[in-house]
PDB file of C-alpha atoms in Angstrom:
ATOM      1  CA  MET A   1     -32.411   1.578  15.041  1.00 76.00           C
ATOM      2  CA  THR A   2     -29.934   4.434  15.275  1.00 83.00           C
ATOM      3  CA  LYS A   3     -28.044   2.747  18.117  1.00 84.00           C
ATOM      4  CA  ILE A   4     -27.582  -0.336  15.963  1.00 89.00           C
ATOM      5  CA  LEU A   5     -26.273   1.776  13.089  1.00 89.00           C
ATOM      6  CA  GLN A   6     -23.933   3.659  15.419  1.00 86.00           C
ATOM      7  CA  ARG A   7     -22.515   0.437  16.852  1.00 88.00           C
ATOM      8  CA  LEU A   8     -22.198  -1.073  13.383  1.00 92.00           C
ATOM      9  CA  SER A   9     -20.324   1.992  12.107  1.00 90.00           C
ATOM     10  CA  ARG A  10     -17.975   1.853  15.113  1.00 91.00           C
ATOM     11  CA  ILE A  11     -17.271  -1.818  14.478  1.00 93.00           C
ATOM     12  CA  VAL A  12     -16.592  -1.147  10.792  1.00 93.00           C
ATOM     13  CA  LEU A  13     -14.222   1.712  11.687  1.00 93.00           C
ATOM     14  CA  ALA A  14     -12.425  -0.434  14.253  1.00 94.00           C
ATOM     15  CA  VAL A  15     -11.974  -3.258  11.733  1.00 95.00           C
ATOM     16  CA  PHE A  16     -10.738  -0.747   9.150  1.00 95.00           C
ATOM     17  CA  ALA A  17      -8.231   0.636  11.669  1.00 95.00           C
ATOM     18  CA  LEU A  18      -6.996  -2.875  12.454  1.00 95.00           C
ATOM     19  CA  ILE A  19      -6.563  -3.613   8.743  1.00 95.00           C
ATOM     20  CA  LEU A  20      -4.575  -0.392   8.286  1.00 94.00           C
ATOM     21  CA  LEU A  21      -2.452  -1.257  11.306  1.00 94.00           C
ATOM     22  CA  PHE A  22      -1.782  -4.761   9.964  1.00 94.00           C
ATOM     23  CA  ILE A  23      -0.809  -3.544   6.473  1.00 92.00           C
ATOM     24  CA  GLY A  24       1.377  -0.814   7.974  1.00 92.00           C
ATOM     25  CA  GLY A  25       3.093  -3.330  10.227  1.00 91.00           C
ATOM     26  CA  MET A  26       3.740  -5.669   7.299  1.00 89.00           C
ATOM     27  CA  ASN A  27       5.285  -2.817   5.269  1.00 84.00           C
ATOM     28  CA  CYS A  28       7.402  -1.821   8.268  1.00 87.00           C
ATOM     29  CA  GLN A  29       8.597  -5.417   8.594  1.00 86.00           C
ATOM     30  CA  ARG A  30       9.508  -5.493   4.885  1.00 80.00           C
ATOM     31  CA  TYR A  31      11.416  -2.227   5.312  1.00 81.00           C
ATOM     32  CA  LEU A  32      13.365  -3.610   8.253  1.00 83.00           C
ATOM     33  CA  THR A  33      14.357  -6.752   6.335  1.00 78.00           C
ATOM     34  CA  GLU A  34      15.198  -5.029   3.032  1.00 75.00           C
ATOM     35  CA  ARG A  35      17.113  -1.999   4.274  1.00 77.00           C
ATOM     36  CA  HIS A  36      20.304  -3.910   5.106  1.00 77.00           C
ATOM     37  CA  ASP A  37      20.307  -6.314   2.162  1.00 76.00           C
ATOM     38  CA  PRO A  38      23.532  -5.831   0.181  1.00 80.00           C
ATOM     39  CA  LYS A  39      22.690  -4.506  -3.274  1.00 80.00           C
ATOM     40  CA  THR A  40      24.811  -3.857  -6.364  1.00 81.00           C
ATOM     41  CA  ALA A  41      23.935  -1.372  -9.098  1.00 83.00           C
ATOM     42  CA  VAL A  42      23.672  -3.081 -12.487  1.00 83.00           C
ATOM     43  CA  SER A  43      22.638  -1.719 -15.872  1.00 82.00           C
ATOM     44  CA  GLY A  44      19.637  -3.465 -17.385  1.00 82.00           C
ATOM     45  CA  GLN A  45      17.365  -3.140 -20.378  1.00 79.00           C
ATOM     46  CA  VAL A  46      13.577  -2.995 -20.282  1.00 80.00           C
ATOM     47  CA  ILE A  47      12.038  -5.687 -22.488  1.00 77.00           C
ATOM     48  CA  LYS A  48       8.486  -6.821 -23.201  1.00 78.00           C
ATOM     49  CA  SER A  49       7.653 -10.474 -22.673  1.00 77.00           C
ATOM     50  CA  ALA A  50       4.088 -11.570 -23.460  1.00 77.00           C
ATOM     51  CA  SER A  51       1.986  -8.869 -21.761  1.00 77.00           C
ATOM     52  CA  THR A  52       4.406  -7.756 -19.016  1.00 76.00           C
ATOM     53  CA  LYS A  53       7.474  -5.570 -18.948  1.00 76.00           C
ATOM     54  CA  LEU A  54      10.637  -7.108 -17.564  1.00 77.00           C
ATOM     55  CA  VAL A  55      14.197  -5.976 -16.971  1.00 79.00           C
ATOM     56  CA  ARG A  56      16.983  -8.035 -18.538  1.00 82.00           C
ATOM     57  CA  TYR A  57      20.243  -7.689 -16.635  1.00 85.00           C
ATOM     58  CA  GLN A  58      23.447  -9.587 -16.078  1.00 84.00           C
ATOM     59  CA  PHE A  59      24.807 -10.350 -12.612  1.00 83.00           C
ATOM     60  CA  LYS A  60      27.914 -12.485 -12.033  1.00 85.00           C
ATOM     61  CA  SER A  61      27.925 -13.518 -15.709  1.00 81.00           C
ATOM     62  CA  VAL A  62      24.351 -14.894 -15.549  1.00 81.00           C
ATOM     63  CA  THR A  63      21.533 -13.199 -17.468  1.00 81.00           C
ATOM     64  CA  TYR A  64      18.213 -12.719 -15.666  1.00 80.00           C
ATOM     65  CA  GLU A  65      14.815 -11.358 -16.721  1.00 78.00           C
ATOM     66  CA  GLN A  66      12.734 -10.161 -13.773  1.00 74.00           C
ATOM     67  CA  VAL A  67      10.128  -7.635 -12.714  1.00 71.00           C
ATOM     68  CA  PRO A  68      11.453  -5.270 -10.010  1.00 72.00           C
ATOM     69  CA  VAL A  69      10.188  -5.769  -6.458  1.00 71.00           C
ATOM     70  CA  ARG A  70       7.547  -3.274  -5.219  1.00 65.00           C
ATOM     71  CA  ASN A  71       6.540  -2.365  -8.738  1.00 55.00           C
ATOM     72  CA  ILE A  72       2.777  -2.245  -9.032  1.00 51.00           C
ATOM     73  CA  THR A  73       2.276   0.060 -12.001  1.00 50.00           C
ATOM     74  CA  GLN A  74       5.177  -1.202 -14.158  1.00 53.00           C
ATOM     75  CA  THR A  75       6.374   2.322 -14.968  1.00 66.00           C
ATOM     76  CA  PHE A  76      10.059   1.529 -14.699  1.00 68.00           C
ATOM     77  CA  GLY A  77      10.850   2.604 -18.264  1.00 68.00           C
ATOM     78  CA  LYS A  78       9.988   2.264 -21.922  1.00 73.00           C
ATOM     79  CA  VAL A  79      10.784  -0.879 -23.866  1.00 75.00           C
ATOM     80  CA  GLY A  80      14.407  -0.821 -25.040  1.00 75.00           C
ATOM     81  CA  GLU A  81      15.486   1.788 -22.482  1.00 78.00           C
ATOM     82  CA  GLN A  82      18.568   1.243 -20.315  1.00 80.00           C
ATOM     83  CA  VAL A  83      17.808   1.467 -16.588  1.00 80.00           C
ATOM     84  CA  THR A  84      19.850   1.048 -13.433  1.00 80.00           C
ATOM     85  CA  VAL A  85      18.601  -1.693 -11.131  1.00 80.00           C
ATOM     86  CA  TYR A  86      19.923  -2.846  -7.781  1.00 80.00           C
ATOM     87  CA  VAL A  87      20.449  -6.589  -7.448  1.00 83.00           C
ATOM     88  CA  ASN A  88      20.186  -8.375  -4.104  1.00 80.00           C
ATOM     89  CA  HIS A  89      23.375 -10.362  -3.417  1.00 77.00           C
ATOM     90  CA  HIS A  90      21.598 -13.188  -1.598  1.00 78.00           C
ATOM     91  CA  ASN A  91      18.860 -13.588  -4.218  1.00 79.00           C
ATOM     92  CA  PRO A  92      19.892 -12.306  -7.683  1.00 78.00           C
ATOM     93  CA  LYS A  93      16.307 -12.671  -8.936  1.00 78.00           C
ATOM     94  CA  LYS A  94      15.261  -9.891  -6.534  1.00 77.00           C
ATOM     95  CA  ILE A  95      15.888  -6.496  -8.111  1.00 78.00           C
ATOM     96  CA  TYR A  96      14.972  -3.023  -6.943  1.00 75.00           C
ATOM     97  CA  MET A  97      14.566   0.268  -8.770  1.00 72.00           C
ATOM     98  CA  LYS A  98      15.952   2.238  -5.785  1.00 73.00           C
ATOM     99  CA  LYS A  99      18.855   1.378  -3.523  1.00 72.00           C
ATOM    100  CA  ASN A 100      17.094   2.139  -0.246  1.00 73.00           C
ATOM    101  CA  ALA A 101      13.602   1.204   0.883  1.00 68.00           C
ATOM    102  CA  THR A 102      12.488   4.507   2.414  1.00 73.00           C
ATOM    103  CA  SER A 103       9.228   4.479   0.468  1.00 74.00           C
ATOM    104  CA  LEU A 104       8.166   1.423   2.492  1.00 75.00           C
ATOM    105  CA  LEU A 105       8.911   3.297   5.699  1.00 83.00           C
ATOM    106  CA  ILE A 106       6.862   6.301   4.558  1.00 85.00           C
ATOM    107  CA  ILE A 107       3.899   4.141   3.520  1.00 85.00           C
ATOM    108  CA  SER A 108       3.970   2.147   6.751  1.00 89.00           C
ATOM    109  CA  SER A 109       4.195   5.319   8.847  1.00 92.00           C
ATOM    110  CA  VAL A 110       1.194   6.844   7.091  1.00 92.00           C
ATOM    111  CA  LEU A 111      -0.912   3.685   7.439  1.00 93.00           C
ATOM    112  CA  ILE A 112      -0.023   3.206  11.107  1.00 94.00           C
ATOM    113  CA  GLY A 113      -0.684   6.898  11.754  1.00 94.00           C
ATOM    114  CA  TRP A 114      -4.153   6.696  10.212  1.00 95.00           C
ATOM    115  CA  ALA A 115      -4.912   3.549  12.215  1.00 95.00           C
ATOM    116  CA  ILE A 116      -3.897   5.276  15.457  1.00 95.00           C
ATOM    117  CA  LEU A 117      -5.943   8.356  14.557  1.00 96.00           C
ATOM    118  CA  ILE A 118      -9.068   6.286  13.876  1.00 95.00           C
ATOM    119  CA  GLY A 119      -8.507   4.384  17.127  1.00 93.00           C
ATOM    120  CA  LEU A 120      -8.164   7.615  19.095  1.00 94.00           C
ATOM    121  CA  VAL A 121     -11.328   9.048  17.527  1.00 94.00           C
ATOM    122  CA  LEU A 122     -13.254   5.905  18.439  1.00 93.00           C
ATOM    123  CA  PHE A 123     -11.884   5.903  21.993  1.00 93.00           C
ATOM    124  CA  PHE A 124     -12.605   9.582  22.672  1.00 92.00           C
ATOM    125  CA  GLU A 125     -16.047   9.326  21.103  1.00 90.00           C
ATOM    126  CA  TYR A 126     -16.868   6.453  23.456  1.00 87.00           C
ATOM    127  CA  TRP A 127     -15.386   8.322  26.428  1.00 88.00           C
ATOM    128  CA  PHE A 128     -17.262  11.549  25.592  1.00 89.00           C
ATOM    129  CA  ILE A 129     -20.606   9.791  25.142  1.00 86.00           C
ATOM    130  CA  HIS A 130     -20.074   7.912  28.431  1.00 84.00           C
ATOM    131  CA  ARG A 131     -19.284  11.183  30.238  1.00 87.00           C
ATOM    132  CA  LEU A 132     -22.432  12.807  28.798  1.00 85.00           C
ATOM    133  CA  LYS A 133     -24.565   9.921  30.044  1.00 84.00           C
ATOM    134  CA  VAL A 134     -23.041  10.198  33.530  1.00 84.00           C
ATOM    135  CA  MET A 135     -23.576  13.965  33.600  1.00 85.00           C
ATOM    136  CA  SER A 136     -27.174  13.733  32.415  1.00 84.00           C
ATOM    137  CA  GLU A 137     -28.229  11.270  35.128  1.00 81.00           C
ATOM    138  CA  PRO A 138     -30.056  13.008  37.963  1.00 78.00           C
ATOM    139  CA  THR A 139     -28.123  13.027  41.177  1.00 69.00           C
ATOM    140  CA  THR A 140     -30.137  12.076  44.204  1.00 64.00           C
ATOM    141  CA  LYS A 141     -28.801  12.961  47.601  1.00 58.00           C
TER     142      LYS A 141
END
């Protein structure tokens, strides 16, 4: 019974490490695509529409109302407050709260690091247990 639980826990840890590696790779890919996008700083105003907060801004004499990219908690300001947003030249509906995307690089590095650490722990645990089994076998000469 304990061997089954040990194997099951190793499989769960390996799947968890693969998930972390996948999410980290996706964030790294987003960082690589967003870091060179040309962005322009524009002043916008935080407004409330229905149940979500949006930023109203004007870019090339067109008014937009959008939620900033990579904003999960919607803490980009109080309603009525003036904020600086960075507008993507290729897609004016894509706005950012920061000019660079270093937070994506940090998050992806941490996730990939944890995935590698879990993988190394699993590998060395397997290697160590295998070495103990080999050492405990009686040698017959």
